[in-house]
Coordinates of C-alpha atoms in Angstrom, one line a residue:
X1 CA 105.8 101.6 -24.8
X2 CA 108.8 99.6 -25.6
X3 CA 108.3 97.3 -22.9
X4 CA 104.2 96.6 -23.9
X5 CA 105.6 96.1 -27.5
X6 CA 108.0 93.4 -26.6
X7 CA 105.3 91.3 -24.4
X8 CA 103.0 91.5 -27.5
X9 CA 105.6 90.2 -29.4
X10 CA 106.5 87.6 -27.5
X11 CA 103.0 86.8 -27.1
X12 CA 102.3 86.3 -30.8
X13 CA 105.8 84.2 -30.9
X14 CA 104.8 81.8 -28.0
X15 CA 101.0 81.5 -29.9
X16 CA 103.0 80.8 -33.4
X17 CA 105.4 77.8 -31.9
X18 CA 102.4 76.5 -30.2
X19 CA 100.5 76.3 -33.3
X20 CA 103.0 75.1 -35.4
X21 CA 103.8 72.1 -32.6
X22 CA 99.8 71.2 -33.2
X23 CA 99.8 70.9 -36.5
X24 CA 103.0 69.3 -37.0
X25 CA 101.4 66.8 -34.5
X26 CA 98.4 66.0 -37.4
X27 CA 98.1 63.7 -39.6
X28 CA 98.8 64.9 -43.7
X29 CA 95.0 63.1 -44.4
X30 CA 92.1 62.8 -42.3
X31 CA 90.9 59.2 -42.6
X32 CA 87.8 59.1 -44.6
X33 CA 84.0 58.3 -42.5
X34 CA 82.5 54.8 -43.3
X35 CA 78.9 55.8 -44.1
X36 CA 76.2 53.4 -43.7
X37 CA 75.5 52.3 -47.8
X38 CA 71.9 51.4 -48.7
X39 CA 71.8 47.8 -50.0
X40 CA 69.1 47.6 -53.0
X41 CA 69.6 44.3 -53.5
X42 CA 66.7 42.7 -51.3
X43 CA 64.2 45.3 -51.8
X44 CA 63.6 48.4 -49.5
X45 CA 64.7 48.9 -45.9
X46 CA 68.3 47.2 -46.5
X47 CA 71.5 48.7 -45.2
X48 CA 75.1 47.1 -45.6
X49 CA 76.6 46.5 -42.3
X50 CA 79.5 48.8 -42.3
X51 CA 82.9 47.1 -43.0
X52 CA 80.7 43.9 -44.4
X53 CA 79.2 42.6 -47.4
X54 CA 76.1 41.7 -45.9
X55 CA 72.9 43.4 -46.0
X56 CA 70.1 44.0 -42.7
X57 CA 67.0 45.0 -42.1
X58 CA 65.7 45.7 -38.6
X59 CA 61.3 45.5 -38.5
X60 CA 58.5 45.1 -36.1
X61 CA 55.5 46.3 -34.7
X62 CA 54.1 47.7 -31.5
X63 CA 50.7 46.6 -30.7
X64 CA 47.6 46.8 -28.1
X65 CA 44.9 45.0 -27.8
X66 CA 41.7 44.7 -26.1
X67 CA 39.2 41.5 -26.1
X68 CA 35.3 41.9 -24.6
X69 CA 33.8 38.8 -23.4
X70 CA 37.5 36.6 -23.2
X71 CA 40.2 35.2 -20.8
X72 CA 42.0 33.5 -23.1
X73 CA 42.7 37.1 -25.7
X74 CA 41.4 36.2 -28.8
X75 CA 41.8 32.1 -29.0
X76 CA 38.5 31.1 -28.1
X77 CA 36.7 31.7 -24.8
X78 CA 35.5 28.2 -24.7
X79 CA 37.4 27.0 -21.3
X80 CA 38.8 27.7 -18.0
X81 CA 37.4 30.9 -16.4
X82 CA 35.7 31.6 -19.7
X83 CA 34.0 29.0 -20.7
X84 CA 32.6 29.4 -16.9
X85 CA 30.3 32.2 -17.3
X86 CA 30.3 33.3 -14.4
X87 CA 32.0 36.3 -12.4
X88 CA 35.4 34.5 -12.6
X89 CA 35.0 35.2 -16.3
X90 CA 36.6 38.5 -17.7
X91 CA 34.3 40.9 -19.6
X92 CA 37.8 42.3 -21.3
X93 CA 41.2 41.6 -21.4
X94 CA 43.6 43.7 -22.1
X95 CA 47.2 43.1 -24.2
X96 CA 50.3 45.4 -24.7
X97 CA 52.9 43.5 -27.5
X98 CA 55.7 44.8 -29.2
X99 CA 57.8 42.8 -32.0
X100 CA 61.6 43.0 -33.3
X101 CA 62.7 41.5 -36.5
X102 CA 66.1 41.2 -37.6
X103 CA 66.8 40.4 -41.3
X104 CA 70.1 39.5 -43.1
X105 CA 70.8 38.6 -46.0
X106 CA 74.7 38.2 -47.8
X107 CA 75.4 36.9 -51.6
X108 CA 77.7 34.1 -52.0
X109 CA 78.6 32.1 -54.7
X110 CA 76.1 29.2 -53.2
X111 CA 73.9 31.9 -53.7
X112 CA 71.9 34.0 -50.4
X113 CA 72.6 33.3 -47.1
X114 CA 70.0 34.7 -45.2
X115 CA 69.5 34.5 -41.3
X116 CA 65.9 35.9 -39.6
X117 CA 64.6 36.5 -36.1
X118 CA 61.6 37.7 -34.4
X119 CA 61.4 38.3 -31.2
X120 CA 57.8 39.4 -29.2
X121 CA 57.8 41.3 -25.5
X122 CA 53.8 40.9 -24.3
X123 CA 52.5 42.3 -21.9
X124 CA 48.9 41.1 -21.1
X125 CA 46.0 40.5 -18.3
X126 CA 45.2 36.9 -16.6
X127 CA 42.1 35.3 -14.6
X128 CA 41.5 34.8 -11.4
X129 CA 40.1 30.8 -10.6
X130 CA 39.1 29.9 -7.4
X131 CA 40.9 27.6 -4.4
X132 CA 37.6 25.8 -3.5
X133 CA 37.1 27.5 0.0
X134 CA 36.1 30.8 -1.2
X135 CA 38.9 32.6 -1.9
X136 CA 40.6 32.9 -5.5
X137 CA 44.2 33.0 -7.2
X138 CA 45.3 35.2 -10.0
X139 CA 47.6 32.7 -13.2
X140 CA 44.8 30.7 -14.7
X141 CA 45.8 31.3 -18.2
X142 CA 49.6 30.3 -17.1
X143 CA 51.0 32.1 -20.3
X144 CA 51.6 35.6 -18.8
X145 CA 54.2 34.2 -16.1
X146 CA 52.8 35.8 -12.8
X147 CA 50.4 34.5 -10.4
X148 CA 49.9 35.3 -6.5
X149 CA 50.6 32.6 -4.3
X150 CA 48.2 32.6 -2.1
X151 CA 45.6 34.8 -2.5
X152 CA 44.2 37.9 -5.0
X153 CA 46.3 40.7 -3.3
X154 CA 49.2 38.5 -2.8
X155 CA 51.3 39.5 -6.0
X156 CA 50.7 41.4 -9.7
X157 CA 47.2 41.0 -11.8
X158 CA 49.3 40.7 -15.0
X159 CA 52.2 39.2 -16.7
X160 CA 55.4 39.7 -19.3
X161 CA 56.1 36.7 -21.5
X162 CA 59.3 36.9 -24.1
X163 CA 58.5 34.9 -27.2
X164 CA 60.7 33.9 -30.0
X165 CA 58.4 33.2 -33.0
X166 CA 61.2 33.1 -35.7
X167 CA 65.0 32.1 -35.5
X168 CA 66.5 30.6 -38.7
X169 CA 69.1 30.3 -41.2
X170 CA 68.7 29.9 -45.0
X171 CA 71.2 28.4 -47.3
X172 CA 71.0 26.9 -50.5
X173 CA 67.8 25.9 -50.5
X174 CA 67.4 24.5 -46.6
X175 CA 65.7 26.6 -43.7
X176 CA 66.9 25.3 -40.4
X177 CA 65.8 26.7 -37.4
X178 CA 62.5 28.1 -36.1
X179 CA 60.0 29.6 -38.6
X180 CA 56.1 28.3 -39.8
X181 CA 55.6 25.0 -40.5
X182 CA 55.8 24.2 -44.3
X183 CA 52.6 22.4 -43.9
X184 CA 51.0 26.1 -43.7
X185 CA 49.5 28.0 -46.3
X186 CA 50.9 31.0 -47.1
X187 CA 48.2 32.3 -45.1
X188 CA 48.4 30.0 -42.2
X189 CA 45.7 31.1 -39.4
X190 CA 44.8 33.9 -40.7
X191 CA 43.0 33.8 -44.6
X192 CA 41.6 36.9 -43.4
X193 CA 41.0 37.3 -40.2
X194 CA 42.8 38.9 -36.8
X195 CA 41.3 36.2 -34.4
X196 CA 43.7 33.6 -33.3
X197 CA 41.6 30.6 -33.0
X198 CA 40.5 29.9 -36.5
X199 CA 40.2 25.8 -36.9
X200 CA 39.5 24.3 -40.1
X201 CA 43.9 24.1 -40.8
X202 CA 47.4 23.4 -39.9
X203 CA 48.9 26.5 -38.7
X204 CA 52.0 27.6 -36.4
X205 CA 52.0 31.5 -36.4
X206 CA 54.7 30.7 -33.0
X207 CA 56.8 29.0 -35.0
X208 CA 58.0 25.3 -35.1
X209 CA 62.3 23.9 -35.0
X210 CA 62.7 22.6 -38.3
X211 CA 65.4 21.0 -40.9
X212 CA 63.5 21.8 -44.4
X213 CA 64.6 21.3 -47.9
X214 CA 63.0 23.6 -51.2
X215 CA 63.3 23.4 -54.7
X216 CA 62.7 26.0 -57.1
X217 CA 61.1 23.6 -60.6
X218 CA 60.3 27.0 -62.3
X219 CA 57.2 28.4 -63.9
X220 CA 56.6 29.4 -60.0
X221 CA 56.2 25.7 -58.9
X222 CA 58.2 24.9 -55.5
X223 CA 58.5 21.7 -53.6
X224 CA 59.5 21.3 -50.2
X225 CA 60.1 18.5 -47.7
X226 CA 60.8 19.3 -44.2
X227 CA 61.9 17.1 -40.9
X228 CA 60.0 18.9 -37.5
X229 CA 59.7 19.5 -34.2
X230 CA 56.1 18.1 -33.3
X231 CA 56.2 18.6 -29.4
X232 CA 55.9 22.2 -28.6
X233 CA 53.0 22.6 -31.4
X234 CA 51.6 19.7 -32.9
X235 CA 50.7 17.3 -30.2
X236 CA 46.8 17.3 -29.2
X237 CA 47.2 14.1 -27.0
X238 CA 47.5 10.8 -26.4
X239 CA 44.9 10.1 -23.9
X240 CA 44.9 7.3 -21.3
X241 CA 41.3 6.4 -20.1
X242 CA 43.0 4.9 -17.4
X243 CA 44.4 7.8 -15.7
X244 CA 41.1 9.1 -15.1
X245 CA 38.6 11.8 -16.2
X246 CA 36.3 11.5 -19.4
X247 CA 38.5 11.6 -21.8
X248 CA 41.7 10.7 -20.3
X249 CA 44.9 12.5 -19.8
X250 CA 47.8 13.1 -22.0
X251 CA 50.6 10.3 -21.2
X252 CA 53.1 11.5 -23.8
X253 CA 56.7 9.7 -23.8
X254 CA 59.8 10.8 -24.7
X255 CA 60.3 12.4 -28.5
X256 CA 60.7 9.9 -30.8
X257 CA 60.5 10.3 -34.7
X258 CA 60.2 14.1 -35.9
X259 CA 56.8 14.9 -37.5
X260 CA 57.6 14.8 -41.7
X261 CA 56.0 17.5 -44.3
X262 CA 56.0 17.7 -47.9
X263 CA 54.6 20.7 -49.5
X264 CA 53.8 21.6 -53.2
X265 CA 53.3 25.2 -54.3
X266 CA 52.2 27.1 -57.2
X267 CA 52.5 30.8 -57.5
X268 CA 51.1 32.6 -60.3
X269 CA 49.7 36.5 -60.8
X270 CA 46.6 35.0 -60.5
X271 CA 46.9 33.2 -57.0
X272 CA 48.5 30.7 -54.7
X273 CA 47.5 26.5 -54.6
X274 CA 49.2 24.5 -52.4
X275 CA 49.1 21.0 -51.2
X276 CA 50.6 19.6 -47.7
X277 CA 51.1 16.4 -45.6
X278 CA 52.1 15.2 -43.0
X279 CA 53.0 12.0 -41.0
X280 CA 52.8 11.9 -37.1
X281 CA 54.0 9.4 -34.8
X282 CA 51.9 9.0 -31.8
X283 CA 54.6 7.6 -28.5
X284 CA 53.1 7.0 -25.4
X285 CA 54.7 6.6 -22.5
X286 CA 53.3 3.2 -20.1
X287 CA 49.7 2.3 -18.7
X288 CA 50.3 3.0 -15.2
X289 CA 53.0 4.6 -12.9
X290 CA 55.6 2.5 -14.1
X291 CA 57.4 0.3 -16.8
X292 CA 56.1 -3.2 -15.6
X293 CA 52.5 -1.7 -16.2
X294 CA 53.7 -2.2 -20.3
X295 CA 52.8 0.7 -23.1
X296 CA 50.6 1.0 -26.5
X297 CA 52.4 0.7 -29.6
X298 CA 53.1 4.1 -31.3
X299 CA 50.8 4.4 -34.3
X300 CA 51.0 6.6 -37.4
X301 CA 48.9 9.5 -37.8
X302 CA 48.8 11.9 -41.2
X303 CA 47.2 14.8 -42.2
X304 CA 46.6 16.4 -46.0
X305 CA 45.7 20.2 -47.1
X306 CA 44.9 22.0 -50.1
X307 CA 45.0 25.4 -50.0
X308 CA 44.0 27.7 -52.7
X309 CA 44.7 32.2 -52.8
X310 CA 42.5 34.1 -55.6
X311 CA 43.7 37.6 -56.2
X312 CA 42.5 40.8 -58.4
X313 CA 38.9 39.6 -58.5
X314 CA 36.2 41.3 -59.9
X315 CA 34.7 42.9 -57.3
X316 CA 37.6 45.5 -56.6
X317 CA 41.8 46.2 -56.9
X318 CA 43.5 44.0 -54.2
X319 CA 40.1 42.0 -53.0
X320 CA 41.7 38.7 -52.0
X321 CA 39.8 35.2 -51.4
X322 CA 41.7 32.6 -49.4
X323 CA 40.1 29.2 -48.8
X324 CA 42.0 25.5 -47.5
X325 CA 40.5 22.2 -46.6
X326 CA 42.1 20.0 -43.9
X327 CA 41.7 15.6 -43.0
X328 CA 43.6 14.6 -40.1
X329 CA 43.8 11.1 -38.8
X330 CA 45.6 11.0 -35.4
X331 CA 47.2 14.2 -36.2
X332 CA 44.5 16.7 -34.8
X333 CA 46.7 19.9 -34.5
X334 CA 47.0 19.9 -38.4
X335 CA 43.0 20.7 -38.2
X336 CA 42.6 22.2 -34.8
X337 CA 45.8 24.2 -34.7
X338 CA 47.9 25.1 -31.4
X339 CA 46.4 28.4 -31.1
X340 CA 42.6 27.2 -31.1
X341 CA 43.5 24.0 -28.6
X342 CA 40.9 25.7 -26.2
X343 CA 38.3 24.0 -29.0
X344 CA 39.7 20.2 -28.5
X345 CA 39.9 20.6 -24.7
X346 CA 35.9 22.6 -24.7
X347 CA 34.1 23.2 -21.2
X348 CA 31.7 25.6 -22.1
X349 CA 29.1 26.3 -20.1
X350 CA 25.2 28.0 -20.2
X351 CA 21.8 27.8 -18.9
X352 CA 19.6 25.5 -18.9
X353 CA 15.2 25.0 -19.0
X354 CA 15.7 21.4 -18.1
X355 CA 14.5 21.5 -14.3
X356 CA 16.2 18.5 -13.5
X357 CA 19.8 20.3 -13.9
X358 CA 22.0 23.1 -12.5
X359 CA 22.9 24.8 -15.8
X360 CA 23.8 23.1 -19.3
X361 CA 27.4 22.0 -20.3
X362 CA 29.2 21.4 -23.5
X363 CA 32.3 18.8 -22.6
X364 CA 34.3 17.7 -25.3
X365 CA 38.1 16.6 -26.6
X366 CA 40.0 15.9 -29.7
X367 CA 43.1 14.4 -28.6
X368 CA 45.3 12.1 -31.1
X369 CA 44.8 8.9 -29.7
X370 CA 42.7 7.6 -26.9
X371 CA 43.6 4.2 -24.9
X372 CA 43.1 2.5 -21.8
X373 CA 45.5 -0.1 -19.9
X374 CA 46.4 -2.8 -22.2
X375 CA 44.7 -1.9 -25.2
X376 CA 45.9 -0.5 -29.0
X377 CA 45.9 3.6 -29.4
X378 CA 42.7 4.3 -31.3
X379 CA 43.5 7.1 -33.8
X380 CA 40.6 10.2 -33.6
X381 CA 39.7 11.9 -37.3
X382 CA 39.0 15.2 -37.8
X383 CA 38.3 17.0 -40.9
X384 CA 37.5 20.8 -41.7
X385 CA 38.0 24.4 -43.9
X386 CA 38.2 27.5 -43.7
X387 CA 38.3 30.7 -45.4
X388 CA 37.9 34.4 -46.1
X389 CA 36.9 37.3 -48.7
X390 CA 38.6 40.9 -48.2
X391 CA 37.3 43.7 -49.6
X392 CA 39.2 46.7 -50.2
X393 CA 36.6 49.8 -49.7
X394 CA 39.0 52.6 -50.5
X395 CA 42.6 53.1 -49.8
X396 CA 41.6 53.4 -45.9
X397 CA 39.4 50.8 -45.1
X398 CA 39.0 47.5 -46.0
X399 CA 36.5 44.4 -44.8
X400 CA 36.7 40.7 -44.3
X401 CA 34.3 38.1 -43.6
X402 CA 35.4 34.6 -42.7
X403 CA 34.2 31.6 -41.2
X404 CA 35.8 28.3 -40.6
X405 CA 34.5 24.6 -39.8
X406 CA 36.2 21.3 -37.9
X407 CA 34.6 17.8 -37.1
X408 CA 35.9 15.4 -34.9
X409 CA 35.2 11.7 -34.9
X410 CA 36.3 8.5 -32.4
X411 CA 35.7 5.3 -33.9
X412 CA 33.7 2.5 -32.5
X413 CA 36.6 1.0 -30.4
X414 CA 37.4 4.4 -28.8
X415 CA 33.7 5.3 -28.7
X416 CA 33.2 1.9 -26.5
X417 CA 36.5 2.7 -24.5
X418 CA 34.8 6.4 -23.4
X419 CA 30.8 5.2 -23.2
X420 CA 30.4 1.6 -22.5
X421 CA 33.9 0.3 -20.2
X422 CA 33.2 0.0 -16.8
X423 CA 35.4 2.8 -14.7
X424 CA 36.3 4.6 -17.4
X425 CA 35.6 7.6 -19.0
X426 CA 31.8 8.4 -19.2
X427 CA 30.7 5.0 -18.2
X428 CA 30.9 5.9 -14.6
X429 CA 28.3 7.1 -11.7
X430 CA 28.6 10.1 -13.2
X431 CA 27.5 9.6 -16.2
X432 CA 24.2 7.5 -15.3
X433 CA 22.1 10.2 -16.5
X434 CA 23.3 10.0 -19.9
X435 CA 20.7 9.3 -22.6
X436 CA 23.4 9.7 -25.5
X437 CA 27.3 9.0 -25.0
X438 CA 28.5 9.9 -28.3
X439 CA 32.6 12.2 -28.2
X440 CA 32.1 13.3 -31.8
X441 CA 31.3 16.7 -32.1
X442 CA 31.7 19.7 -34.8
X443 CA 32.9 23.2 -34.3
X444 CA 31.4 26.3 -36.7
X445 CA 33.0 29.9 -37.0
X446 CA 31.8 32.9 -38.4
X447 CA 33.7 36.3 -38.1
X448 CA 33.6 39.9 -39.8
X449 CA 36.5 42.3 -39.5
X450 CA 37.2 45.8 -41.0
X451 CA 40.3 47.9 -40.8
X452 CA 41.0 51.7 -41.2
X453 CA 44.6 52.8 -42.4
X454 CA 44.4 56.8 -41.6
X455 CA 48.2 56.6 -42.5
X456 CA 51.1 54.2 -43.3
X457 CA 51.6 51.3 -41.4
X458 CA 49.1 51.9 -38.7
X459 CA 45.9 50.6 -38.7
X460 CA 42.7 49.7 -36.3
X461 CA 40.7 47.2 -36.3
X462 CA 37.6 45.6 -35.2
X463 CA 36.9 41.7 -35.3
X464 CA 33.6 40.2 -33.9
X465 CA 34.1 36.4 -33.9
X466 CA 30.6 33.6 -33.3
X467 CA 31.9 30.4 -32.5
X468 CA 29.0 27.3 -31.8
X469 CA 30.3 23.8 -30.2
X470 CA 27.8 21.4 -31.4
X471 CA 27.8 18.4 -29.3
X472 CA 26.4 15.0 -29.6
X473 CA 26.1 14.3 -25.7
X474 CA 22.4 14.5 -24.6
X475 CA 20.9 13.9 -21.3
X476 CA 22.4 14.8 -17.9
X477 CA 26.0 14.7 -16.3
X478 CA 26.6 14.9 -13.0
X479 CA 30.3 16.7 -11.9
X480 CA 31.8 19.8 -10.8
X481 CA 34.4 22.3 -11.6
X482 CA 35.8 24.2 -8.1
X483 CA 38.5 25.9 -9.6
X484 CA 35.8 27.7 -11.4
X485 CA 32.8 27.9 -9.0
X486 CA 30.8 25.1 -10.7
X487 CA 29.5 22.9 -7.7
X488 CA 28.6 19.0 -7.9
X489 CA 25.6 18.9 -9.9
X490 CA 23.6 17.5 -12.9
X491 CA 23.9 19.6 -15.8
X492 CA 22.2 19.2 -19.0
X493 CA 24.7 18.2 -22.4
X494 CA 24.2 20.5 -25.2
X495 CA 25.7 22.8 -27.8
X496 CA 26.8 26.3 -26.4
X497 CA 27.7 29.4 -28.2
X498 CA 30.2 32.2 -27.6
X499 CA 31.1 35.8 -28.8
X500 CA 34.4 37.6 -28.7
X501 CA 35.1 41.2 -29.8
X502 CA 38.9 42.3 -30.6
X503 CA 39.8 45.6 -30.6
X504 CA 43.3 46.4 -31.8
X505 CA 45.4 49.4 -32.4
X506 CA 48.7 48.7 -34.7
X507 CA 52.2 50.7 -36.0
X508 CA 54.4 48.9 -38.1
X509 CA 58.2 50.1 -38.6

């Protein structure tokens, strides 16, 4: 008994020095957990960055997509594969997308600095276009980043694409960086609709590198003038007739002068009206393959919109009309904006009752300039609108209808360069058959969406979108199209019609 009360003893003794060697080994004070602080400063959604004064905010969306009777997704099936309609045209294409924003925001004594990115992961289906000896290739579209190299089972059916829409900086008053265009409405492509290829304004829902100055006046009234990028977005082309084709090709040089945009703004409880322009320098590069050949001139172009948001109208809480009118002159991308080029480069096909022709074509362009070896750049005008009434049926559903309008017009000089030169352009064996050489044409939309919200921030939609080319061509042209199955043939000139259907399933965080 003795001896099993002295181990117990010592057992407890060893178990007390042991503790007491921990917890002399502690600290007196646990250091205190940096919790992340909500910053209400900039709204909801805000968080301090722990250890900082500043404030983020992380956002985005995950999206899919789905687009009957397209190619191209939702930008207008007017081209390529498409515009064939034929079997290398898609009756659907599908789209997987998911978004990341990044918002922060700090108070100085200059007042915010704020810094914002966006950053898009698409995943999304192609076309296949043929080789010319009967077999076809997948990476018509060229946006998705895969394409088989020699034949349809060679490689994937689909593509990934990273996209940076948004990367800026704001301080005291300047946005630098990558963001809209200030020439946009607050709206920009989209007064109320979800397809892409609205025309009718200046838009850049991608984004456009930019050194831009605001001023708050007061009473709501802003002003902005702004220094940007024009090549990634805002160049339609500046078409030499002497490269060949019938309108040309694009013979771009170098950059040259930045594209410049002043903006005036008015926000009130009632609405939005703005007012934008624009001046564009058009640089070609030479006439031929090389400098001796010589080179046009650059010329000026300039665009002008007024845009105009009407809120809390009569017919129902939240029903919204937004409306803006467009004139370009040798600044098309202001009218016809990046995301509906497919409408200034149109090769829509269709049939025909004329016995004489294969099928019927609409062929059209709306570059910047058009010019040919030794002559002046001819500047191309283009005018249009657009707009859109919501409807708000309940708290789960609301309605849209829009429509949108753009015409483009060559003056005489370019008109004679495309119609009446001998070698170029239309004035070729290939166009004997003409009746009418006339490059002006007009471009009508008409869409009607609706939405259903079963519960916060996720919504499905449905928007059906008419689009008609109306050309002035008549009479017959004779060419062919391989990469698309179209053989050498006459084919009657005249207006053509198209219909998409988006489907799209949406959850914002």
């Amino acid at each position: 008994m003795k001896m099993v009360k002295s181990l117990a003893l010592g057992s407890v003794a060893g178990l007390l020095a042991v503790g007491g060697a921990q917890a002399a080994d502690l600290p007196l004070k646990a250091k205190a957990v940096e919790y992340v602080r909500i910053c209400s400063l900039y709204g909801a959604g805000f968080y301090y960055i722990p250890g900082t004064d500043t404030c983020i905010k992380l956002g985005g969306f995950l999206r899919a997509d789905v687009v009957a009777n397209s190619n191209t997704l939702d930008t207008g099936n007017v081209n390529g594969p498409g515009g064939a309609k034929n079997r290398f045209s898609n009756a659907f294409t599908w789209r997987g997308r998911t978004t990341l924003t990044v918002d922060t925001r700090t108070a100085t004594e200059y007042g915010m600095v704020r810094t914002f990115s966006e950053a898009r992961f698409t995943w999304a289906d192609d076309s296949y276009s043929g080789t010319g000896k009967g077999s076809t290739v997948y990476g018509q579209i060229g946006s998705t980043g895969v394409s088989a190299p020699n034949n349809a089972n060679a490689g994937a059916v689909a593509g990934g694409t990273f996209g940076l829409y948004h990367a800026f900086i704001q301080f005291a008053g300047f946005t630098i960086g990558k963001t809209l265009s200030q020439f946009s409405t607050p709206w920009h492509n989209y007064p109320g609709n979800l397809f892409d290829g609205l025309v009718g304004g200046g838009g850049s829902d991608t984004g456009v590198n930019q050194f831009s100055y605001t001023a708050e006046l007061g009473q709501g009234i802003s002003a902005t003038i702004s220094a940007q990028d024009q090549a990634a977005t805002y160049q339609a082309g500046v078409n030499n007739l002497s490269a060949g084709g019938f309108f040309g090709e694009s013979d771009y040089g170098g950059t040259a002068v930045p594209d410049i945009v002043s903006m005036v703004r008015v926000d009130q409880a009632w609405g939005q009206v703005q007012a934008s322009v624009a001046a564009h320098d058009n640089h070609a590069a030479y006439y031929g393959a090389t400098e001796p050949t010589g080179h046009p001139d650059d010329v000026w172009g300039w665009a002008a919109q007024l845009g105009l948001s009407i809120k809390n109208i009569a017919t129902g809480p939240g029903d919204l009309i937004n409306v803006s009118g467009v004139y370009t002159d040798g600044a098309t991308r202001y009218n016809i904006q990046d995301l509906a080029s497919a409408y200034g480069a149109v090769e829509l096909f269709g049939g025909t009752s004329n016995p004489l022709a294969y099928q019927s074509l609409a062929l059209q362009a709306a570059p910047d300039t058009v010019f040919a070896a030794g002559t002046a750049q001819q500047l191309i005008q283009t005018w249009g609108m657009r707009g859109a009434y919501t409807h708000n049926w309940n708290n789960y559903w609301n309605s849209a209808i829009y429509g949108a309008y753009a015409a483009v017009h060559y003056n005489n000089t370019a008109k004679t360069l495309i119609c009446a030169t001998p070698g170029l352009g239309f004035d070729v064996a290939a166009g004997a058959g003409l009746t009418t050489c006339n490059p002006d044409y007009t471009i009508g939309q008409l869409g009607f969406i609706t939405r259903w919200f079963p519960v916060k921030n996720l919504t499905f939609s449905a928007d059906l979108t008419w689009s008609h080319i109306d050309t002035k061509m008549a009479g017959l042209l004779t060419t062919a199209s391989a990469a698309v199955g179209k053989p050498l043939a006459a084919y009657e000139m005249k207006s053509e019609d198209n219909v998409l259907l988006l489907l799209r399933a949406q959850r914002d965080w």
